[in-house]
Amino acid sequence: FEALSLMAARLRRIAPSEVEYPVEALGSDLKRCIGDEVFEGMPWLRVKLDKRLDRLLGKIIAPINEATCRGVNQSSVWGCMAAAIWARETTKRPYWPAIVLGILAPEDQKEDWHRFLTDRNEARLPVKLLQGLQAGKKKAMQALNKQNEGKAERMSFFLVEFLGTHEFIWVREADIIENFDPEENPNDSGKNGKKKKNGFRGQNQSNSRLLQKAIDEGRWAVEEFELQLNDPCGDQLEEYSDDEEENYTFSVLCESDDEADEADGGMGDSNDIGDMNSFGSPTGKLTNVEEINELLATDGVLDYSTAGKKTAKRRAIALKKQQVEAKKLALKKAKEEKAKKELELKNKTKAVALAEAKKAAKISKAKKAAKENKESTHKQKAQEKETKREEKELEKRRKKRERERMLREKYRATKKQKVDGNSIIRRGRKLGIADKRGRAA
């Protein structure tokens, strides 16, 4: 244990200095503290202490690894940025705010963290997007091979994400401007100090707003990156006076009003909580006060002990059970909604069919009544026509009888006159020939 005490004293001397002390050195120094002469005849104790030291080293390395792998909120894939820059796709394109997510450098400029940064961010890209970037990466590797052979100018290549549009591409070192400054736009002036005529990707009002949004995101990314560098593990607390304003970070400023209100009073209704020993979590689940207090007591460091693992396992099982129950409840609710919609659709279909049947019956009744009315009218007209024909025929017969009667009466009168005229002989005239007066009469 004297070796551990000496190592602790050494770490206390290194902490305030600027000496680099990597994690690999820390692990090797811990291994040296366990010598064979200390645990001679007690191998089981050596194994037990070795495991304990591994857990202790894991508790130390976990927040450091999280800080080195931490991304920025401005990246669409939560990429771990190396710097904020101005970049362009080609020389014919204007510069645009971007963040560096990967680096391919020549052999004399290559560093280990370049590969770690590139692999980490490529692992966070979607598969299709990563496949689309492979062509650009292959060209960059071919250019580096030519540079190593002395056939091309030496330069690095960078995987960048354009802010605002969130497009990914590999660009050359000649197409970037380091030290991103949101107040100075490299596209505002040309080589002669005159303002360029060409705009940003077909300059219009919409793209102008998009450029301003990209510049703001670049400014926020620089602020968040500097905060990570100054306080990587989040354990450096700043003292604020009562009159000093609260220091709002980008994550707070980018929240909407509803999200901010929910964060300020995000306990929800007391009726919804039901238990005063639980608080609302961002995932909508309920977290016990015991777990919150434990995380505060351990500064958010994971507990790798046996008891801690058991507790974490119990919580994981409880959370899984809660999620399964919530899923079952949601499925049940969805089924009920579906059944309700089907019933409403069935009733609606039935009502529509009934209405259509009533309408069809009404139309059929109207057609039948119209047909009967038409037949009745036609029949009535036929009867009237027949009556008129009969009356006309009767009138014709009556006139014929009247004419025949008149002819008969005339014939009788003529015959009677002829008989009376033949029987009288006047003034020496022959029989049957009337005198002038008689003829006149």
Tab-separated table of C-alpha atoms in Angstrom:
chain	number	residue	atom	x	y	z
A	1	PHE	CA	0.000	0.000	0.000
A	2	GLU	CA	3.041	2.256	0.227
A	3	ALA	CA	3.255	2.164	-3.581
A	4	LEU	CA	-0.357	3.343	-3.829
A	5	SER	CA	0.364	6.189	-1.412
A	6	LEU	CA	3.401	7.257	-3.455
A	7	MET	CA	1.324	7.100	-6.636
A	8	ALA	CA	-1.404	9.263	-5.068
A	9	ALA	CA	1.197	11.845	-4.039
A	10	ARG	CA	2.583	11.863	-7.555
A	11	LEU	CA	-0.887	12.409	-9.022
A	12	ARG	CA	-1.446	15.341	-6.658
A	13	ARG	CA	1.796	16.915	-7.922
A	14	ILE	CA	0.884	16.363	-11.578
A	15	ALA	CA	-2.718	17.674	-11.312
A	16	PRO	CA	-1.941	21.451	-11.062
A	17	SER	CA	0.885	21.233	-13.615
A	18	GLU	CA	0.634	21.088	-17.417
A	19	VAL	CA	2.325	17.684	-17.677
A	20	GLU	CA	0.414	15.248	-19.903
A	21	TYR	CA	-0.575	12.092	-18.079
A	22	PRO	CA	-2.480	9.693	-20.383
A	23	VAL	CA	-4.843	6.979	-19.232
A	24	GLU	CA	-2.441	4.264	-20.388
A	25	ALA	CA	0.203	5.587	-17.985
A	26	LEU	CA	-2.318	5.589	-15.144
A	27	GLY	CA	-3.216	1.952	-15.816
A	28	SER	CA	0.405	0.829	-16.009
A	29	ASP	CA	1.296	2.680	-12.772
A	30	LEU	CA	-1.579	0.940	-11.004
A	31	LYS	CA	-0.353	-2.462	-12.243
A	32	ARG	CA	3.146	-1.738	-10.896
A	33	CYS	CA	1.752	-1.089	-7.439
A	34	ILE	CA	0.799	-4.784	-7.188
A	35	GLY	CA	4.040	-6.716	-6.840
A	36	ASP	CA	4.467	-10.463	-6.480
A	37	GLU	CA	6.486	-10.047	-3.269
A	38	VAL	CA	3.583	-8.289	-1.560
A	39	PHE	CA	1.112	-11.131	-2.102
A	40	GLU	CA	3.495	-14.040	-1.844
A	41	GLY	CA	1.554	-17.141	-0.898
A	42	MET	CA	-1.788	-15.319	-1.296
A	43	PRO	CA	-2.657	-15.332	-5.015
A	44	TRP	CA	-6.362	-15.028	-4.277
A	45	LEU	CA	-5.769	-11.707	-2.511
A	46	ARG	CA	-3.777	-10.412	-5.471
A	47	VAL	CA	-6.616	-11.335	-7.874
A	48	LYS	CA	-9.198	-9.708	-5.610
A	49	LEU	CA	-7.191	-6.495	-5.284
A	50	ASP	CA	-6.500	-6.490	-9.020
A	51	LYS	CA	-10.223	-6.629	-9.760
A	52	ARG	CA	-10.907	-3.919	-7.219
A	53	LEU	CA	-8.315	-1.642	-8.818
A	54	ASP	CA	-9.801	-2.355	-12.266
A	55	ARG	CA	-13.222	-1.254	-11.013
A	56	LEU	CA	-11.659	1.845	-9.471
A	57	LEU	CA	-9.862	2.646	-12.737
A	58	GLY	CA	-13.105	2.101	-14.625
A	59	LYS	CA	-14.915	4.614	-12.397
A	60	ILE	CA	-12.157	7.129	-13.127
A	61	ILE	CA	-11.925	6.497	-16.877
A	62	ALA	CA	-15.683	6.420	-17.574
A	63	PRO	CA	-16.307	10.210	-17.203
A	64	ILE	CA	-13.025	10.990	-19.018
A	65	ASN	CA	-14.004	8.763	-21.945
A	66	GLU	CA	-17.483	10.311	-21.994
A	67	ALA	CA	-15.963	13.808	-22.109
A	68	THR	CA	-13.645	12.918	-25.006
A	69	CYS	CA	-16.492	11.266	-26.965
A	70	ARG	CA	-19.018	13.995	-26.255
A	71	GLY	CA	-20.593	15.633	-29.296
A	72	VAL	CA	-22.094	19.066	-29.817
A	73	ASN	CA	-25.780	19.866	-30.064
A	74	GLN	CA	-25.348	21.709	-33.371
A	75	SER	CA	-24.389	18.502	-35.222
A	76	SER	CA	-27.235	16.470	-36.711
A	77	VAL	CA	-25.445	13.229	-35.691
A	78	TRP	CA	-24.153	14.628	-32.343
A	79	GLY	CA	-20.670	14.629	-33.842
A	80	CYS	CA	-17.547	15.141	-31.771
A	81	MET	CA	-16.074	18.255	-33.376
A	82	ALA	CA	-12.393	19.127	-33.697
A	83	ALA	CA	-12.894	22.772	-34.718
A	84	ALA	CA	-15.311	25.231	-36.296
A	85	ILE	CA	-14.206	26.542	-39.692
A	86	TRP	CA	-15.311	28.192	-42.931
A	87	ALA	CA	-15.373	25.571	-45.701
A	88	ARG	CA	-16.464	25.257	-49.324
A	89	GLU	CA	-17.146	22.308	-51.614
A	90	THR	CA	-15.106	23.636	-54.570
A	91	THR	CA	-13.341	26.851	-55.547
A	92	LYS	CA	-16.501	27.948	-57.398
A	93	ARG	CA	-18.590	27.681	-54.259
A	94	PRO	CA	-18.723	30.291	-51.462
A	95	TYR	CA	-17.484	29.577	-47.951
A	96	TRP	CA	-20.041	28.232	-45.470
A	97	PRO	CA	-19.878	27.678	-41.674
A	98	ALA	CA	-18.949	24.068	-40.853
A	99	ILE	CA	-17.520	21.850	-38.116
A	100	VAL	CA	-14.686	19.333	-38.582
A	101	LEU	CA	-15.670	15.725	-37.821
A	102	GLY	CA	-12.751	13.836	-39.410
A	103	ILE	CA	-9.147	14.386	-40.484
A	104	LEU	CA	-6.909	12.594	-43.005
A	105	ALA	CA	-3.391	14.036	-42.783
A	106	PRO	CA	-0.035	13.179	-44.416
A	107	GLU	CA	2.385	10.931	-42.533
A	108	ASP	CA	4.472	13.785	-41.099
A	109	GLN	CA	1.352	15.574	-39.777
A	110	LYS	CA	-0.694	12.580	-38.640
A	111	GLU	CA	-1.637	12.184	-34.965
A	112	ASP	CA	-3.380	9.343	-33.147
A	113	TRP	CA	-6.449	11.380	-32.203
A	114	HIS	CA	-7.149	12.070	-35.903
A	115	ARG	CA	-8.035	8.417	-36.492
A	116	PHE	CA	-10.011	8.124	-33.228
A	117	LEU	CA	-12.039	11.250	-34.065
A	118	THR	CA	-12.764	10.120	-37.633
A	119	ASP	CA	-13.754	6.562	-36.655
A	120	ARG	CA	-15.949	7.791	-33.802
A	121	ASN	CA	-17.912	10.229	-35.965
A	122	GLU	CA	-18.189	7.828	-38.917
A	123	ALA	CA	-19.712	5.270	-36.541
A	124	ARG	CA	-22.428	7.812	-35.701
A	125	LEU	CA	-23.374	8.416	-39.342
A	126	PRO	CA	-26.343	6.580	-40.927
A	127	VAL	CA	-25.346	3.675	-43.172
A	128	LYS	CA	-26.524	5.232	-46.450
A	129	LEU	CA	-24.839	8.545	-45.667
A	130	LEU	CA	-21.602	6.771	-44.745
A	131	GLN	CA	-21.694	4.807	-48.000
A	132	GLY	CA	-22.141	8.040	-49.945
A	133	LEU	CA	-19.061	9.547	-48.262
A	134	GLN	CA	-16.837	6.570	-49.065
A	135	ALA	CA	-16.172	7.842	-52.609
A	136	GLY	CA	-14.852	11.176	-51.304
A	137	LYS	CA	-12.762	9.433	-48.656
A	138	LYS	CA	-11.292	7.084	-51.270
A	139	LYS	CA	-10.233	10.063	-53.421
A	140	ALA	CA	-8.653	11.704	-50.359
A	141	MET	CA	-6.695	8.507	-49.580
A	142	GLN	CA	-5.480	8.313	-53.176
A	143	ALA	CA	-4.344	11.954	-53.010
A	144	LEU	CA	-2.467	11.225	-49.760
A	145	ASN	CA	-0.717	8.265	-51.401
A	146	LYS	CA	0.393	10.544	-54.257
A	147	GLN	CA	1.621	13.071	-51.701
A	148	ASN	CA	3.656	10.396	-49.914
A	149	GLU	CA	5.234	9.503	-53.271
A	150	GLY	CA	6.049	13.170	-53.889
A	151	LYS	CA	3.709	13.501	-56.885
A	152	ALA	CA	1.343	16.092	-55.392
A	153	GLU	CA	1.265	19.066	-53.059
A	154	ARG	CA	1.093	18.110	-49.389
A	155	MET	CA	-2.240	18.925	-47.790
A	156	SER	CA	-4.783	17.350	-45.430
A	157	PHE	CA	-8.406	16.439	-46.004
A	158	PHE	CA	-11.276	17.108	-43.619
A	159	LEU	CA	-14.709	15.553	-43.115
A	160	VAL	CA	-16.974	18.549	-42.473
A	161	GLU	CA	-20.646	19.058	-41.692
A	162	PHE	CA	-22.089	22.261	-43.126
A	163	LEU	CA	-24.203	23.962	-40.483
A	164	GLY	CA	-27.737	25.026	-41.337
A	165	THR	CA	-28.035	22.535	-44.209
A	166	HIS	CA	-26.315	19.646	-42.317
A	167	GLU	CA	-24.627	18.236	-45.415
A	168	PHE	CA	-21.482	16.081	-45.103
A	169	ILE	CA	-18.499	16.083	-47.477
A	170	TRP	CA	-14.727	15.593	-47.605
A	171	VAL	CA	-12.912	18.861	-48.493
A	172	ARG	CA	-9.299	19.817	-49.139
A	173	GLU	CA	-7.163	21.900	-46.819
A	174	ALA	CA	-7.077	24.596	-49.515
A	175	ASP	CA	-10.887	24.940	-49.338
A	176	ILE	CA	-11.108	25.800	-45.639
A	177	ILE	CA	-10.443	28.859	-43.486
A	178	GLU	CA	-9.438	28.104	-39.903
A	179	ASN	CA	-10.349	30.137	-36.820
A	180	PHE	CA	-14.056	30.575	-37.491
A	181	ASP	CA	-15.186	34.126	-36.692
A	182	PRO	CA	-18.950	34.706	-36.974
A	183	GLU	CA	-18.446	38.474	-37.259
A	184	GLU	CA	-16.214	38.262	-40.362
A	185	ASN	CA	-17.629	36.719	-43.517
A	186	PRO	CA	-14.882	35.693	-45.984
A	187	ASN	CA	-17.348	35.941	-48.886
A	188	ASP	CA	-18.054	39.661	-48.403
A	189	SER	CA	-14.881	40.847	-50.176
A	190	GLY	CA	-12.717	39.523	-53.014
A	191	LYS	CA	-8.998	39.813	-53.643
A	192	ASN	CA	-9.251	43.470	-54.715
A	193	GLY	CA	-11.399	44.454	-51.780
A	194	LYS	CA	-14.530	44.708	-53.954
A	195	LYS	CA	-17.730	43.012	-52.971
A	196	LYS	CA	-18.378	39.791	-54.836
A	197	LYS	CA	-21.378	39.679	-57.134
A	198	ASN	CA	-22.066	35.981	-56.774
A	199	GLY	CA	-24.257	35.047	-53.814
A	200	PHE	CA	-24.568	32.113	-51.519
A	201	ARG	CA	-25.798	29.126	-53.539
A	202	GLY	CA	-28.180	31.257	-55.613
A	203	GLN	CA	-28.550	34.141	-53.130
A	204	ASN	CA	-32.135	34.840	-52.216
A	205	GLN	CA	-34.097	35.762	-49.126
A	206	SER	CA	-34.500	32.157	-47.991
A	207	ASN	CA	-30.784	31.294	-48.342
A	208	SER	CA	-29.842	34.528	-46.576
A	209	ARG	CA	-31.840	33.425	-43.555
A	210	LEU	CA	-30.259	29.964	-43.814
A	211	LEU	CA	-26.766	31.519	-43.823
A	212	GLN	CA	-27.548	33.579	-40.732
A	213	LYS	CA	-28.861	30.447	-39.036
A	214	ALA	CA	-25.645	28.574	-39.938
A	215	ILE	CA	-23.490	31.426	-38.545
A	216	ASP	CA	-25.469	31.385	-35.284
A	217	GLU	CA	-25.063	27.615	-35.008
A	218	GLY	CA	-21.325	28.015	-35.595
A	219	ARG	CA	-21.106	30.599	-32.825
A	220	TRP	CA	-22.976	28.320	-30.427
A	221	ALA	CA	-20.827	25.334	-31.417
A	222	VAL	CA	-17.643	27.299	-30.599
A	223	GLU	CA	-19.068	28.331	-27.215
A	224	GLU	CA	-20.083	24.764	-26.366
A	225	PHE	CA	-16.706	23.379	-27.536
A	226	GLU	CA	-14.797	25.882	-25.410
A	227	LEU	CA	-16.979	24.978	-22.429
A	228	GLN	CA	-16.105	21.293	-22.939
A	229	LEU	CA	-12.399	22.109	-23.112
A	230	ASN	CA	-12.466	24.299	-20.010
A	231	ASP	CA	-14.628	21.935	-17.952
A	232	PRO	CA	-14.506	18.468	-19.607
A	233	CYS	CA	-15.976	16.519	-16.688
A	234	GLY	CA	-18.361	19.210	-15.480
A	235	ASP	CA	-16.870	19.250	-11.973
A	236	GLN	CA	-15.563	22.814	-11.974
A	237	LEU	CA	-18.200	24.889	-10.234
A	238	GLU	CA	-18.259	28.652	-10.753
A	239	GLU	CA	-19.217	31.000	-7.965
A	240	TYR	CA	-21.968	33.477	-8.715
A	241	SER	CA	-22.907	36.514	-6.691
A	242	ASP	CA	-26.498	37.373	-5.952
A	243	ASP	CA	-26.478	40.263	-8.424
A	244	GLU	CA	-24.855	38.250	-11.226
A	245	GLU	CA	-27.093	37.086	-14.051
A	246	GLU	CA	-27.604	33.395	-14.653
A	247	ASN	CA	-25.241	31.910	-17.257
A	248	TYR	CA	-27.505	30.409	-19.940
A	249	THR	CA	-25.900	27.814	-22.170
A	250	PHE	CA	-26.878	26.957	-25.752
A	251	SER	CA	-28.949	23.967	-24.620
A	252	VAL	CA	-31.100	26.358	-22.540
A	253	LEU	CA	-31.270	29.156	-25.121
A	254	CYS	CA	-32.331	26.812	-27.945
A	255	GLU	CA	-35.360	25.567	-26.001
A	256	SER	CA	-38.809	26.742	-27.000
A	257	ASP	CA	-41.069	28.513	-24.530
A	258	ASP	CA	-43.054	25.356	-23.839
A	259	GLU	CA	-39.891	23.311	-23.229
A	260	ALA	CA	-38.499	26.014	-20.924
A	261	ASP	CA	-41.737	26.169	-18.930
A	262	GLU	CA	-41.760	22.394	-18.677
A	263	ALA	CA	-38.122	22.407	-17.505
A	264	ASP	CA	-38.772	25.117	-14.902
A	265	GLY	CA	-41.906	23.571	-13.473
A	266	GLY	CA	-41.500	20.152	-15.019
A	267	MET	CA	-43.046	18.248	-12.129
A	268	GLY	CA	-46.413	18.054	-13.843
A	269	ASP	CA	-49.721	17.845	-12.038
A	270	SER	CA	-49.758	16.346	-8.577
A	271	ASN	CA	-52.710	14.232	-9.674
A	272	ASP	CA	-50.634	12.726	-12.467
A	273	ILE	CA	-47.700	11.933	-10.196
A	274	GLY	CA	-49.609	10.268	-7.431
A	275	ASP	CA	-46.500	9.689	-5.331
A	276	MET	CA	-44.616	12.482	-3.572
A	277	ASN	CA	-41.405	10.417	-3.648
A	278	SER	CA	-41.085	10.505	-7.427
A	279	PHE	CA	-40.376	13.214	-10.002
A	280	GLY	CA	-41.049	13.549	-13.725
A	281	SER	CA	-38.113	12.509	-15.906
A	282	PRO	CA	-37.392	13.704	-19.477
A	283	THR	CA	-38.469	10.303	-20.806
A	284	GLY	CA	-41.857	10.573	-19.137
A	285	LYS	CA	-41.016	7.831	-16.609
A	286	LEU	CA	-40.950	8.174	-12.837
A	287	THR	CA	-37.588	8.202	-11.054
A	288	ASN	CA	-37.262	7.548	-7.355
A	289	VAL	CA	-35.746	10.146	-5.058
A	290	GLU	CA	-33.369	7.462	-3.805
A	291	GLU	CA	-31.804	7.103	-7.242
A	292	ILE	CA	-31.547	10.885	-7.665
A	293	ASN	CA	-29.837	11.257	-4.302
A	294	GLU	CA	-27.421	8.450	-5.135
A	295	LEU	CA	-26.444	10.090	-8.427
A	296	LEU	CA	-25.933	13.426	-6.672
A	297	ALA	CA	-23.814	11.801	-3.975
A	298	THR	CA	-21.580	10.041	-6.509
A	299	ASP	CA	-21.367	13.057	-8.880
A	300	GLY	CA	-23.079	11.004	-11.553
A	301	VAL	CA	-20.339	8.336	-11.563
A	302	LEU	CA	-21.525	4.779	-12.159
A	303	ASP	CA	-21.257	2.329	-9.264
A	304	TYR	CA	-19.287	-0.754	-10.403
A	305	SER	CA	-19.516	-2.587	-7.091
A	306	THR	CA	-21.527	-5.804	-6.691
A	307	ALA	CA	-24.267	-4.030	-4.757
A	308	GLY	CA	-24.354	-1.259	-7.330
A	309	LYS	CA	-24.646	-3.754	-10.180
A	310	LYS	CA	-27.496	-5.540	-8.392
A	311	THR	CA	-29.273	-2.257	-7.778
A	312	ALA	CA	-28.804	-1.241	-11.421
A	313	LYS	CA	-30.086	-4.636	-12.539
A	314	ARG	CA	-33.185	-4.298	-10.367
A	315	ARG	CA	-33.830	-0.853	-11.759
A	316	ALA	CA	-33.337	-2.066	-15.301
A	317	ILE	CA	-35.819	-4.901	-14.729
A	318	ALA	CA	-38.310	-2.497	-13.157
A	319	LEU	CA	-37.879	-0.032	-16.017
A	320	LYS	CA	-38.285	-2.805	-18.585
A	321	LYS	CA	-41.423	-4.010	-16.818
A	322	GLN	CA	-42.735	-0.468	-16.761
A	323	GLN	CA	-42.017	-0.058	-20.452
A	324	VAL	CA	-43.732	-3.379	-21.258
A	325	GLU	CA	-46.779	-2.339	-19.247
A	326	ALA	CA	-46.838	1.034	-20.963
A	327	LYS	CA	-46.547	-0.703	-24.337
A	328	LYS	CA	-49.404	-3.081	-23.447
A	329	LEU	CA	-51.512	-0.147	-22.294
A	330	ALA	CA	-50.778	1.759	-25.488
A	331	LEU	CA	-51.584	-1.346	-27.574
A	332	LYS	CA	-54.836	-1.840	-25.678
A	333	LYS	CA	-55.751	1.788	-26.148
A	334	ALA	CA	-54.925	1.538	-29.865
A	335	LYS	CA	-57.132	-1.557	-30.188
A	336	GLU	CA	-59.981	0.220	-28.407
A	337	GLU	CA	-59.602	3.231	-30.658
A	338	LYS	CA	-59.545	0.953	-33.701
A	339	ALA	CA	-62.656	-0.920	-32.540
A	340	LYS	CA	-64.391	2.377	-31.828
A	341	LYS	CA	-63.523	3.701	-35.270
A	342	GLU	CA	-64.694	0.464	-36.912
A	343	LEU	CA	-67.992	0.653	-34.993
A	344	GLU	CA	-68.449	4.290	-35.981
A	345	LEU	CA	-67.655	3.409	-39.585
A	346	LYS	CA	-70.099	0.487	-39.482
A	347	ASN	CA	-72.865	2.651	-38.005
A	348	LYS	CA	-72.122	5.363	-40.501
A	349	THR	CA	-72.225	2.872	-43.375
A	350	LYS	CA	-75.474	1.438	-42.059
A	351	ALA	CA	-77.003	4.912	-41.742
A	352	VAL	CA	-75.877	5.804	-45.249
A	353	ALA	CA	-77.330	2.552	-46.625
A	354	LEU	CA	-80.621	3.187	-44.804
A	355	ALA	CA	-80.779	6.731	-46.107
A	356	GLU	CA	-80.048	5.521	-49.638
A	357	ALA	CA	-82.773	2.846	-49.308
A	358	LYS	CA	-85.287	5.460	-48.124
A	359	LYS	CA	-84.281	7.754	-50.951
A	360	ALA	CA	-84.608	4.924	-53.495
A	361	ALA	CA	-88.040	3.971	-52.106
A	362	LYS	CA	-89.152	7.582	-52.263
A	363	ILE	CA	-87.926	7.917	-55.838
A	364	SER	CA	-89.634	4.633	-56.809
A	365	LYS	CA	-92.887	5.750	-55.194
A	366	ALA	CA	-92.689	9.067	-56.995
A	367	LYS	CA	-92.026	7.340	-60.313
A	368	LYS	CA	-94.944	4.946	-59.743
A	369	ALA	CA	-97.278	7.809	-58.857
A	370	ALA	CA	-96.131	9.737	-61.916
A	371	LYS	CA	-96.704	6.662	-64.092
A	372	GLU	CA	-100.197	6.103	-62.652
A	373	ASN	CA	-101.000	9.777	-63.083
A	374	LYS	CA	-99.846	9.623	-66.689
A	375	GLU	CA	-101.900	6.504	-67.385
A	376	SER	CA	-104.960	8.036	-65.748
A	377	THR	CA	-104.559	11.204	-67.798
A	378	HIS	CA	-104.133	9.176	-70.976
A	379	LYS	CA	-107.197	7.077	-70.137
A	380	GLN	CA	-109.249	10.154	-69.361
A	381	LYS	CA	-108.220	11.758	-72.639
A	382	ALA	CA	-109.130	8.574	-74.506
A	383	GLN	CA	-112.532	8.509	-72.813
A	384	GLU	CA	-113.143	12.146	-73.650
A	385	LYS	CA	-112.096	11.516	-77.236
A	386	GLU	CA	-114.432	8.510	-77.435
A	387	THR	CA	-117.280	10.530	-75.912
A	388	LYS	CA	-116.725	13.333	-78.408
A	389	ARG	CA	-116.651	10.827	-81.245
A	390	GLU	CA	-119.916	9.264	-80.062
A	391	GLU	CA	-121.557	12.648	-79.654
A	392	LYS	CA	-120.405	13.621	-83.114
A	393	GLU	CA	-121.724	10.369	-84.524
A	394	LEU	CA	-125.084	10.879	-82.779
A	395	GLU	CA	-125.254	14.438	-84.043
A	396	LYS	CA	-124.516	13.206	-87.533
A	397	ARG	CA	-127.228	10.590	-87.266
A	398	ARG	CA	-129.710	13.111	-85.884
A	399	LYS	CA	-129.011	15.496	-88.725
A	400	LYS	CA	-129.367	12.673	-91.217
A	401	ARG	CA	-132.707	11.674	-89.723
A	402	GLU	CA	-133.846	15.285	-89.712
A	403	ARG	CA	-132.844	15.683	-93.326
A	404	GLU	CA	-134.572	12.444	-94.278
A	405	ARG	CA	-137.678	13.516	-92.386
A	406	MET	CA	-137.717	16.861	-94.136
A	407	LEU	CA	-137.252	15.167	-97.491
A	408	ARG	CA	-140.094	12.790	-96.724
A	409	GLU	CA	-142.352	15.621	-95.666
A	410	LYS	CA	-141.452	17.558	-98.768
A	411	TYR	CA	-142.044	14.517	-100.888
A	412	ARG	CA	-145.429	13.976	-99.290
A	413	ALA	CA	-146.363	17.584	-99.746
A	414	THR	CA	-145.300	17.519	-103.365
A	415	LYS	CA	-147.161	14.306	-103.966
A	416	LYS	CA	-150.252	15.643	-102.287
A	417	GLN	CA	-150.116	18.824	-104.308
A	418	LYS	CA	-149.688	16.839	-107.483
A	419	VAL	CA	-152.722	14.731	-106.652
A	420	ASP	CA	-154.827	17.747	-105.831
A	421	GLY	CA	-153.776	19.529	-109.034
A	422	ASN	CA	-154.638	16.611	-111.317
A	423	SER	CA	-158.196	16.335	-110.016
A	424	ILE	CA	-159.186	19.931	-110.886
A	425	ILE	CA	-159.795	21.168	-114.525
A	426	ARG	CA	-160.125	24.826	-114.839
A	427	ARG	CA	-160.726	27.106	-117.783
A	428	GLY	CA	-160.438	24.416	-120.345
A	429	ARG	CA	-157.037	23.240	-119.430
A	430	LYS	CA	-155.928	19.650	-119.545
A	431	LEU	CA	-155.787	17.498	-116.386
A	432	GLY	CA	-152.653	17.685	-114.520
A	433	ILE	CA	-151.645	21.092	-115.808
A	434	ALA	CA	-152.364	23.861	-113.383
A	435	ASP	CA	-153.182	27.347	-114.318
A	436	LYS	CA	-150.836	30.227	-113.700
A	437	ARG	CA	-152.270	31.063	-110.345
A	438	GLY	CA	-152.150	27.428	-109.328
A	439	ARG	CA	-148.561	27.079	-110.410
A	440	ALA	CA	-147.758	30.228	-108.523
A	441	ALA	CA	-149.444	28.853	-105.482
